[in-house]
Tab-separated table of C-alpha atoms in Angstrom:
chain	number	residue	atom	x	y	z
T	18	MET	CA	-15.019	-26.107	-30.051
T	19	PHE	CA	-15.286	-27.408	-26.471
T	20	ALA	CA	-13.954	-30.819	-27.538
T	21	LEU	CA	-11.110	-29.236	-29.527
T	22	ARG	CA	-10.107	-27.055	-26.593
T	23	ALA	CA	-10.190	-30.022	-24.212
T	24	LEU	CA	-7.950	-32.017	-26.565
T	25	HIS	CA	-5.624	-29.061	-26.971
T	26	ASP	CA	-5.398	-28.578	-23.206
T	27	PHE	CA	-4.630	-32.298	-22.799
T	28	PHE	CA	-1.641	-31.995	-25.152
T	29	VAL	CA	-0.447	-28.842	-23.391
T	30	GLY	CA	-0.728	-30.562	-20.008
T	31	ALA	CA	1.290	-33.517	-21.293
T	32	MET	CA	3.976	-31.112	-22.496
T	33	HIS	CA	4.115	-29.479	-19.061
T	34	ILE	CA	4.689	-32.883	-17.455
T	35	GLU	CA	7.432	-33.699	-19.970
T	36	ARG	CA	9.161	-30.379	-19.235
T	37	ARG	CA	9.617	-31.408	-15.580
T	38	ILE	CA	11.403	-34.671	-16.406
T	39	ASP	CA	13.138	-33.526	-19.598
T	40	PRO	CA	16.483	-32.566	-17.971
T	41	PHE	CA	16.926	-36.086	-16.572
T	42	PHE	CA	17.078	-37.767	-19.991
T	43	ARG	CA	17.223	-35.111	-22.710
T	44	PRO	CA	21.005	-34.506	-22.778
T	45	PHE	CA	21.607	-38.193	-23.522
T	46	VAL	CA	18.890	-38.364	-26.187
T	47	ASP	CA	20.170	-35.201	-27.860
T	48	ALA	CA	23.733	-36.476	-27.945
T	49	ILE	CA	22.696	-39.701	-29.672
T	50	ALA	CA	19.667	-38.923	-31.791
T	51	ARG	CA	19.035	-35.214	-32.342
T	52	GLU	CA	21.398	-34.616	-35.244
T	53	PRO	CA	20.467	-37.777	-37.229
T	54	LEU	CA	16.764	-37.056	-36.744
T	55	THR	CA	17.260	-33.407	-37.694
T	56	ARG	CA	18.942	-34.427	-40.951
T	57	LEU	CA	16.064	-36.799	-41.717
T	58	VAL	CA	13.400	-34.156	-41.065
T	59	GLN	CA	15.340	-31.594	-43.070
T	60	ALA	CA	15.608	-34.025	-46.001
T	61	LEU	CA	11.819	-34.420	-45.963
T	62	ILE	CA	11.317	-30.648	-45.832
T	63	ARG	CA	13.746	-30.113	-48.731
T	64	ALA	CA	12.010	-32.796	-50.782
T	65	GLY	CA	8.880	-30.659	-50.805
T	66	LEU	CA	10.584	-27.452	-51.921
T	67	ALA	CA	10.214	-26.088	-55.426
T	68	ASP	CA	13.305	-24.800	-57.208
T	69	HIS	CA	12.607	-21.150	-58.002
T	70	GLU	CA	15.987	-20.821	-59.715
T	71	LEU	CA	16.984	-17.807	-57.650
T	72	GLY	CA	20.507	-16.478	-57.453
T	73	LEU	CA	22.528	-15.906	-54.318
T	74	ALA	CA	20.967	-13.256	-52.029
T	75	GLU	CA	18.014	-12.994	-54.424
T	76	GLU	CA	14.525	-12.497	-53.017
T	77	GLN	CA	11.118	-13.449	-54.449
T	78	PRO	CA	8.048	-11.677	-53.003
T	79	MET	CA	5.050	-13.861	-52.130
T	80	ALA	CA	1.647	-13.405	-53.714
T	81	GLY	CA	-0.570	-11.467	-51.300
T	82	GLU	CA	2.322	-10.578	-49.011
T	83	ASP	CA	0.891	-7.221	-47.892
T	84	GLU	CA	-2.464	-8.808	-47.031
T	85	LEU	CA	-0.761	-11.531	-44.989
T	86	ILE	CA	1.233	-8.931	-43.053
T	87	ALA	CA	-1.915	-6.921	-42.337
T	88	ASP	CA	-3.668	-10.093	-41.146
T	89	ILE	CA	-0.803	-10.950	-38.775
T	90	ILE	CA	-0.757	-7.414	-37.362
T	91	ALA	CA	-4.533	-7.503	-36.824
T	92	ASN	CA	-4.467	-10.868	-35.017
T	93	MET	CA	-1.478	-10.022	-32.816
T	94	SER	CA	-2.845	-6.557	-31.989
T	95	GLN	CA	-6.175	-8.080	-31.001
T	96	TYR	CA	-4.362	-10.532	-28.732
T	97	LEU	CA	-2.541	-7.685	-26.955
T	98	ARG	CA	-5.704	-5.627	-26.500
T	99	THR	CA	-7.642	-8.649	-25.242
T	100	HIS	CA	-5.064	-10.098	-22.836
T	101	TYR	CA	-3.407	-6.971	-21.385
T	102	ASP	CA	-4.740	-3.881	-19.652
T	103	ALA	CA	-3.322	-0.422	-20.187
T	104	GLY	CA	0.065	-0.177	-18.503
T	105	THR	CA	0.715	-3.925	-18.601
T	106	ALA	CA	0.995	-4.680	-22.339
T	107	GLN	CA	3.809	-7.011	-23.375
T	108	ARG	CA	5.455	-7.838	-26.685
T	109	GLY	CA	3.417	-10.008	-29.020
T	110	GLY	CA	6.372	-12.371	-29.388
T	111	ASN	CA	9.555	-12.972	-27.386
T	112	THR	CA	7.337	-11.831	-24.569
T	113	LYS	CA	8.645	-12.666	-21.116
T	114	THR	CA	11.762	-10.725	-20.171
T	115	HIS	CA	14.267	-12.872	-18.295
T	116	GLY	CA	16.728	-10.014	-18.150
T	117	VAL	CA	18.291	-7.063	-19.959
T	118	VAL	CA	22.040	-7.027	-19.408
T	119	ARG	CA	24.891	-4.735	-20.341
T	120	GLY	CA	27.808	-5.938	-22.437
T	121	GLU	CA	30.106	-5.376	-25.391
T	122	LEU	CA	30.258	-6.843	-28.873
T	123	VAL	CA	33.917	-7.226	-29.801
T	124	ILE	CA	34.519	-7.453	-33.562
T	125	HIS	CA	37.567	-9.610	-34.246
T	126	ASP	CA	40.632	-8.515	-36.147
T	127	GLY	CA	41.917	-10.386	-39.198
T	128	LEU	CA	38.564	-11.462	-40.647
T	129	PRO	CA	38.540	-12.716	-44.250
T	130	GLU	CA	37.934	-9.974	-46.806
T	131	ASN	CA	34.506	-11.312	-47.819
T	132	LEU	CA	33.244	-10.981	-44.229
T	133	ARG	CA	34.442	-7.423	-43.650
T	134	HIS	CA	31.221	-5.570	-44.392
T	135	GLY	CA	29.018	-3.342	-42.287
T	136	ILE	CA	29.620	-3.683	-38.581
T	137	PHE	CA	32.285	-6.338	-39.250
T	138	GLU	CA	34.376	-4.052	-41.466
T	139	GLN	CA	37.020	-3.380	-38.836
T	140	PRO	CA	37.905	-4.537	-35.297
T	141	ARG	CA	36.053	-2.523	-32.678
T	142	ARG	CA	34.274	-2.785	-29.330
T	143	TYR	CA	30.627	-1.707	-29.286
T	144	PRO	CA	28.459	-1.268	-26.165
T	145	VAL	CA	25.339	-3.450	-26.209
T	146	TRP	CA	22.147	-4.115	-24.327
T	147	VAL	CA	21.139	-7.771	-24.530
T	148	ARG	CA	17.575	-8.846	-23.815
T	149	PHE	CA	16.958	-12.533	-23.011
T	150	SER	CA	13.333	-13.602	-23.184
T	151	GLY	CA	10.781	-16.373	-23.536
T	152	PRO	CA	8.707	-17.181	-26.618
T	153	GLY	CA	5.329	-15.616	-25.836
T	154	PRO	CA	2.725	-14.442	-26.468
T	155	ALA	CA	1.826	-15.135	-22.808
T	156	LEU	CA	3.821	-14.886	-19.558
T	157	PRO	CA	3.718	-18.428	-18.119
T	158	PRO	CA	5.904	-19.820	-15.353
T	159	ASP	CA	9.225	-20.736	-16.957
T	160	ILE	CA	8.676	-24.485	-16.590
T	161	GLU	CA	5.437	-24.209	-18.601
T	162	ASP	CA	6.769	-22.412	-21.663
T	163	VAL	CA	7.454	-24.180	-24.960
T	164	GLY	CA	11.178	-24.629	-24.332
T	165	VAL	CA	12.433	-21.923	-26.706
T	166	LEU	CA	14.419	-18.860	-25.621
T	167	SER	CA	15.203	-15.725	-27.577
T	168	ILE	CA	17.939	-13.111	-27.642
T	169	GLY	CA	17.890	-9.503	-28.796
T	170	VAL	CA	21.245	-7.725	-29.098
T	171	LYS	CA	21.096	-3.943	-29.483
T	172	VAL	CA	24.519	-2.708	-30.583
T	173	MET	CA	25.035	1.008	-29.927
T	174	GLY	CA	27.380	3.657	-31.231
T	175	VAL	CA	27.225	2.285	-34.786
T	176	PRO	CA	27.894	5.100	-37.278
T	177	GLY	CA	26.383	5.377	-40.727
T	178	PRO	CA	22.880	5.566	-42.252
T	179	LYS	CA	20.228	3.099	-41.062
T	180	LEU	CA	17.214	1.546	-42.752
T	181	LEU	CA	14.844	2.802	-40.020
T	182	ASP	CA	14.968	6.435	-38.997
T	183	ASP	CA	13.635	6.044	-35.433
T	184	GLU	CA	17.137	5.130	-34.199
T	185	ARG	CA	20.355	6.687	-35.484
T	186	LEU	CA	23.215	4.689	-33.957
T	187	THR	CA	21.988	1.138	-33.395
T	188	GLN	CA	22.323	-2.241	-35.108
T	189	ASP	CA	20.008	-4.966	-33.801
T	190	PHE	CA	20.484	-8.744	-33.970
T	191	THR	CA	17.786	-11.225	-32.916
T	192	GLY	CA	17.755	-14.995	-32.508
T	193	ILE	CA	15.994	-17.975	-30.965
T	194	SER	CA	17.274	-21.232	-29.488
T	195	THR	CA	16.258	-23.374	-32.479
T	196	PRO	CA	18.166	-23.410	-35.805
T	197	VAL	CA	15.019	-22.872	-37.891
T	198	PHE	CA	12.090	-20.527	-37.419
T	199	THR	CA	8.717	-21.671	-36.091
T	200	THR	CA	7.007	-21.071	-39.452
T	201	PRO	CA	8.457	-21.386	-42.963
T	202	ASP	CA	6.930	-18.203	-44.394
T	203	LEU	CA	4.407	-15.418	-43.897
T	204	ARG	CA	1.461	-17.504	-45.095
T	205	ALA	CA	2.161	-20.110	-42.432
T	206	ASN	CA	2.831	-17.388	-39.870
T	207	ALA	CA	-0.607	-15.915	-40.523
T	208	LYS	CA	-2.151	-19.369	-39.928
T	209	LEU	CA	-0.246	-19.699	-36.649
T	210	GLN	CA	-1.345	-16.265	-35.402
T	211	ALA	CA	-4.960	-17.124	-36.225
T	212	ALA	CA	-4.597	-20.370	-34.241
T	213	VAL	CA	-3.110	-18.417	-31.316
T	214	GLY	CA	-6.072	-16.053	-31.467
T	215	ARG	CA	-8.439	-19.016	-31.160
T	216	GLY	CA	-6.444	-20.320	-28.196
T	217	LEU	CA	-5.412	-23.460	-30.130
T	218	PRO	CA	-1.809	-22.867	-31.272
T	219	LEU	CA	-0.819	-26.560	-31.185
T	220	PHE	CA	-3.387	-27.361	-33.872
T	221	TYR	CA	-1.426	-25.197	-36.303
T	222	PHE	CA	1.189	-27.967	-36.159
T	223	ILE	CA	-0.827	-31.154	-35.699
T	224	GLY	CA	-4.328	-30.448	-37.017
T	225	PRO	CA	-5.628	-31.075	-40.553
T	226	GLY	CA	-3.211	-29.482	-42.995
T	227	GLY	CA	-0.824	-28.870	-40.109
T	228	HIS	CA	2.887	-28.277	-40.328
T	229	PHE	CA	3.960	-31.583	-38.827
T	230	LEU	CA	7.572	-31.480	-40.057
T	231	ASP	CA	7.987	-28.010	-38.558
T	232	ALA	CA	6.574	-29.393	-35.310
T	233	LEU	CA	9.202	-32.149	-35.357
T	234	MET	CA	12.000	-29.619	-35.877
T	235	GLN	CA	10.782	-27.520	-32.974
T	236	ALA	CA	10.404	-30.629	-30.774
T	237	LEU	CA	13.948	-31.764	-31.571
T	238	TRP	CA	15.448	-28.432	-30.532
T	239	SER	CA	13.118	-27.090	-27.853
T	240	ARG	CA	13.792	-28.376	-24.335
T	241	THR	CA	13.538	-27.481	-20.677
T	242	GLN	CA	16.005	-24.624	-20.603
T	243	THR	CA	18.416	-24.308	-17.685
T	244	SER	CA	19.609	-20.704	-18.175
T	245	PRO	CA	19.477	-18.113	-20.972
T	246	LEU	CA	23.289	-18.054	-20.769
T	247	GLU	CA	23.599	-21.783	-21.525
T	248	THR	CA	21.985	-22.174	-24.932
T	249	GLU	CA	22.824	-21.292	-28.523
T	250	TYR	CA	20.772	-18.756	-30.483
T	251	TRP	CA	20.237	-18.756	-34.259
T	252	GLY	CA	19.098	-15.841	-36.415
T	253	CYS	CA	17.070	-18.382	-38.511
T	254	VAL	CA	16.509	-15.947	-41.400
T	255	PRO	CA	18.993	-14.362	-43.825
T	256	TYR	CA	20.534	-10.919	-44.019
T	257	LEU	CA	22.801	-9.138	-46.432
T	258	LEU	CA	26.508	-9.112	-45.764
T	259	GLY	CA	27.496	-6.455	-48.221
T	260	GLU	CA	26.126	-6.234	-51.742
T	261	GLY	CA	24.999	-9.508	-53.336
T	262	GLN	CA	26.014	-11.700	-50.398
T	263	ALA	CA	23.631	-13.316	-47.891
T	264	MET	CA	24.407	-14.577	-44.389
T	265	GLN	CA	22.853	-16.115	-41.342
T	266	TYR	CA	24.315	-15.612	-37.859
T	267	ARG	CA	24.188	-17.244	-34.459
T	268	PHE	CA	25.441	-16.746	-30.907
T	269	ARG	CA	27.137	-19.725	-29.218
T	270	PRO	CA	27.891	-19.730	-25.467
T	271	VAL	CA	31.527	-20.188	-24.453
T	272	GLY	CA	32.345	-22.542	-21.577
T	273	ALA	CA	28.786	-22.712	-20.246
T	274	ALA	CA	27.755	-25.931	-18.502
T	275	ARG	CA	24.105	-26.842	-17.969
T	276	SER	CA	22.876	-25.755	-14.552
T	277	ARG	CA	20.665	-27.814	-12.302
T	278	ILE	CA	17.085	-26.558	-12.032
T	279	PRO	CA	16.162	-26.376	-8.333
T	280	GLY	CA	12.905	-28.136	-7.515
T	281	LEU	CA	12.575	-30.597	-10.393
T	282	PRO	CA	10.750	-32.883	-10.928
T	283	GLY	CA	8.480	-30.811	-8.700
T	284	ARG	CA	7.646	-27.180	-9.392
T	285	PRO	CA	10.595	-24.778	-9.633
T	286	SER	CA	10.343	-21.026	-9.173
T	287	ASP	CA	8.152	-19.323	-11.774
T	288	ASN	CA	11.168	-17.204	-12.780
T	289	TYR	CA	13.956	-19.753	-12.353
T	290	LEU	CA	15.586	-18.764	-15.664
T	291	ARG	CA	16.107	-15.190	-14.504
T	292	GLU	CA	17.363	-16.461	-11.154
T	293	ALA	CA	19.846	-18.808	-12.835
T	294	MET	CA	21.183	-15.997	-15.002
T	295	ALA	CA	21.437	-13.710	-11.966
T	296	ARG	CA	23.431	-16.312	-10.024
T	297	THR	CA	25.887	-16.653	-12.893
T	298	LEU	CA	26.389	-12.946	-13.590
T	299	THR	CA	26.699	-12.090	-9.913
T	300	ALA	CA	29.650	-14.459	-9.662
T	301	GLN	CA	31.347	-14.257	-13.057
T	302	PRO	CA	31.135	-12.897	-16.606
T	303	ALA	CA	29.603	-14.766	-19.539
T	304	ARG	CA	30.566	-14.893	-23.209
T	305	PHE	CA	29.077	-15.880	-26.544
T	306	GLU	CA	30.831	-16.309	-29.861
T	307	MET	CA	29.085	-14.722	-32.837
T	308	LEU	CA	29.307	-16.808	-36.010
T	309	LEU	CA	28.413	-15.943	-39.603
T	310	GLN	CA	27.525	-18.426	-42.338
T	311	LEU	CA	27.504	-17.315	-45.964
T	312	GLN	CA	24.958	-18.544	-48.485
T	313	SER	CA	26.771	-20.645	-51.089
T	314	ASP	CA	23.838	-22.572	-52.613
T	315	ALA	CA	20.517	-20.831	-53.281
T	316	GLN	CA	18.553	-24.113	-53.178
T	317	ARG	CA	20.105	-25.711	-50.101
T	318	MET	CA	20.265	-22.374	-48.298
T	319	PRO	CA	17.027	-20.644	-49.341
T	320	ILE	CA	16.193	-17.005	-48.707
T	321	GLU	CA	12.396	-17.359	-48.636
T	322	ASN	CA	11.883	-20.510	-46.493
T	323	ALA	CA	12.804	-20.287	-42.812
T	324	SER	CA	12.092	-23.986	-42.108
T	325	VAL	CA	15.268	-25.033	-43.913
T	326	ARG	CA	18.453	-25.201	-41.882
T	327	TRP	CA	21.326	-23.777	-43.875
T	328	ASP	CA	23.617	-26.750	-44.373
T	329	ALA	CA	26.390	-26.687	-46.945
T	330	PRO	CA	29.793	-28.355	-46.484
T	331	ASP	CA	31.506	-25.601	-48.453
T	332	SER	CA	30.203	-22.834	-46.190
T	333	PRO	CA	30.964	-23.553	-42.526
T	334	PRO	CA	30.123	-20.890	-39.910
T	335	VAL	CA	32.999	-18.541	-39.039
T	336	VAL	CA	33.536	-16.838	-35.669
T	337	VAL	CA	33.603	-13.075	-36.269
T	338	ALA	CA	32.967	-11.493	-32.850
T	339	THR	CA	32.590	-12.113	-29.126
T	340	LEU	CA	29.618	-10.976	-27.058
T	341	GLU	CA	31.006	-10.203	-23.608
T	342	LEU	CA	28.681	-9.864	-20.612
T	343	PRO	CA	30.563	-8.681	-17.517
T	344	SER	CA	29.631	-9.673	-14.005
T	345	GLN	CA	26.717	-7.447	-12.984
T	346	ARG	CA	23.385	-7.168	-11.233
T	347	PHE	CA	20.480	-6.788	-13.648
T	348	ASP	CA	17.397	-8.129	-11.836
T	349	THR	CA	16.147	-4.859	-10.350
T	350	ASP	CA	12.670	-3.508	-10.988
T	351	ALA	CA	14.096	-0.424	-12.696
T	352	GLN	CA	16.267	-2.371	-15.094
T	353	LEU	CA	13.508	-4.866	-15.906
T	354	ALA	CA	11.173	-1.937	-16.607
T	355	PHE	CA	13.796	-0.574	-19.008
T	356	ALA	CA	13.023	-3.536	-21.273
T	357	SER	CA	9.576	-2.133	-22.056
T	358	ARG	CA	11.178	0.963	-23.569
T	359	LEU	CA	13.503	-0.977	-25.829
T	360	SER	CA	12.414	-1.551	-29.407
T	361	ILE	CA	14.483	-4.388	-30.877
T	362	ASN	CA	13.936	-4.722	-34.607
T	363	PRO	CA	16.244	-6.367	-37.178
T	364	TRP	CA	15.499	-3.406	-39.465
T	365	HIS	CA	17.434	-1.197	-37.046
T	366	CYS	CA	20.475	-1.871	-39.191
T	367	LEU	CA	23.048	-0.708	-41.658
T	368	PRO	CA	22.114	-1.162	-45.338
T	369	ALA	CA	24.957	-3.688	-45.531
T	370	HIS	CA	22.914	-5.962	-43.221
T	371	ARG	CA	19.460	-5.486	-44.759
T	372	PRO	CA	17.074	-8.287	-43.701
T	373	LEU	CA	16.136	-10.681	-46.524
T	374	GLY	CA	13.152	-12.915	-47.228
T	375	ASN	CA	9.400	-12.728	-46.662
T	376	GLN	CA	9.582	-13.307	-42.896
T	377	ASN	CA	11.940	-10.360	-42.550
T	378	ARG	CA	9.898	-8.190	-44.884
T	379	GLY	CA	6.932	-8.937	-42.657
T	380	ARG	CA	8.896	-8.073	-39.546
T	381	LEU	CA	9.456	-4.530	-40.821
T	382	LYS	CA	5.784	-3.607	-40.451
T	383	ILE	CA	4.786	-6.158	-37.796
T	384	TYR	CA	7.465	-5.154	-35.287
T	385	GLN	CA	6.849	-1.451	-35.816
T	386	ALA	CA	3.076	-1.749	-35.441
T	387	LEU	CA	3.190	-3.928	-32.323
T	388	SER	CA	5.927	-1.856	-30.695
T	389	LEU	CA	3.906	1.342	-31.204
T	390	LEU	CA	0.763	-0.351	-29.842
T	391	ARG	CA	2.552	-1.675	-26.750
T	392	GLN	CA	4.209	1.639	-26.001
T	393	HIS	CA	0.923	3.496	-26.522
T	394	MET	CA	-0.936	1.121	-24.168
T	395	ASN	CA	1.788	1.497	-21.543
T	396	ASP	CA	2.448	5.215	-22.108
T	397	THR	CA	6.151	4.428	-22.502
T	398	PRO	CA	7.469	6.299	-25.560
T	399	HIS	CA	10.229	4.721	-27.583
T	400	VAL	CA	13.716	5.691	-26.441
T	401	GLU	CA	16.944	5.009	-28.322
T	402	PRO	CA	19.511	3.831	-25.748
T	403	ASP	CA	23.164	4.798	-25.960
T	404	GLY	CA	24.697	2.567	-23.268
T	405	SER	CA	24.994	5.305	-20.650
T	406	GLU	CA	21.798	4.257	-18.877
T	407	THR	CA	22.083	3.662	-15.142
T	408	PHE	CA	19.651	2.169	-12.655
T	409	ASP	CA	19.026	2.164	-8.939
T	410	PRO	CA	20.793	0.378	-7.389
T	411	PRO	CA	23.603	1.037	-9.873
T	412	LEU	CA	25.048	-1.762	-11.966
T	413	ALA	CA	28.250	-3.346	-10.667
């Protein structure tokens, strides 16, 4: 075990060095090579997929799914209890809060008929809280994370019945800054959480029986991030869009240029991502387009495998809404503490947007269990926000 940990730490140290020089060459490499290499890796992943002959928006439960979910909950709960004291517990994933900001989700008018379901049924402006965060499960300095950011959008004032009864008027959307999820399914996710528990997460990808193609996809799309407002976020897993129709969504920044990271190639501030976002929102608003992509081919756009990027020429993504973040101050202690009371769960949703696939079915119990554990450890009961929250000093 000592030799394995030393080798693992060597790889992690090499990654930390690469993160400090990444911004000086990565934009050029991405522009030339990322898309061709992504298509190659995706072709290899697809070549290994079985055809389960499923229909559009059709799910297929995994053998032993409940046991896998219980195993993931046990491993992630043990991590939280081991690494955090009472009052300091963090989320098991999407852990480090870079900021929680106020905004609006503006549903566009004139959408095609087949997209007008659920929250997209009619044009409307909804208040939102948007949480930007790092990958977790630890809280490293920003330059030492794995180069993936996450977004959680809590839409408020949404009428109608919901699939979870702990919130009445919310619709949550989540995403990460890579177009495919870290693991293809719950079985692989359980293996990853076990590796995290042993302190050897990289060996999930590169060890014997590792998920090397998934590692390549993550490497192609993870990078030294410049600001949470300057990257695209993908939902990575499917959801219903009305009866018998599946979608994936993403949030794409509008007019955002890559910022310079102060201090590189030396050591920047431990929280430079929050500071970059604060500089932007102090001076000006920010916007993201929300895009939907419909499933048109059950094999090329699978429901049950989150390693496959949905790619079909007959189903291009369509812009359906704008996420508007006004100029504001968000980096106060009170507002950052507010993040610990938020429970962002894709099952906080209208039935028309029911999460699909084994990863989402796992999330239903995993997110609930870990949220309850974190809030119990911190003595911070769950609160459903409504957008009227204020902080000291008040938001601009």
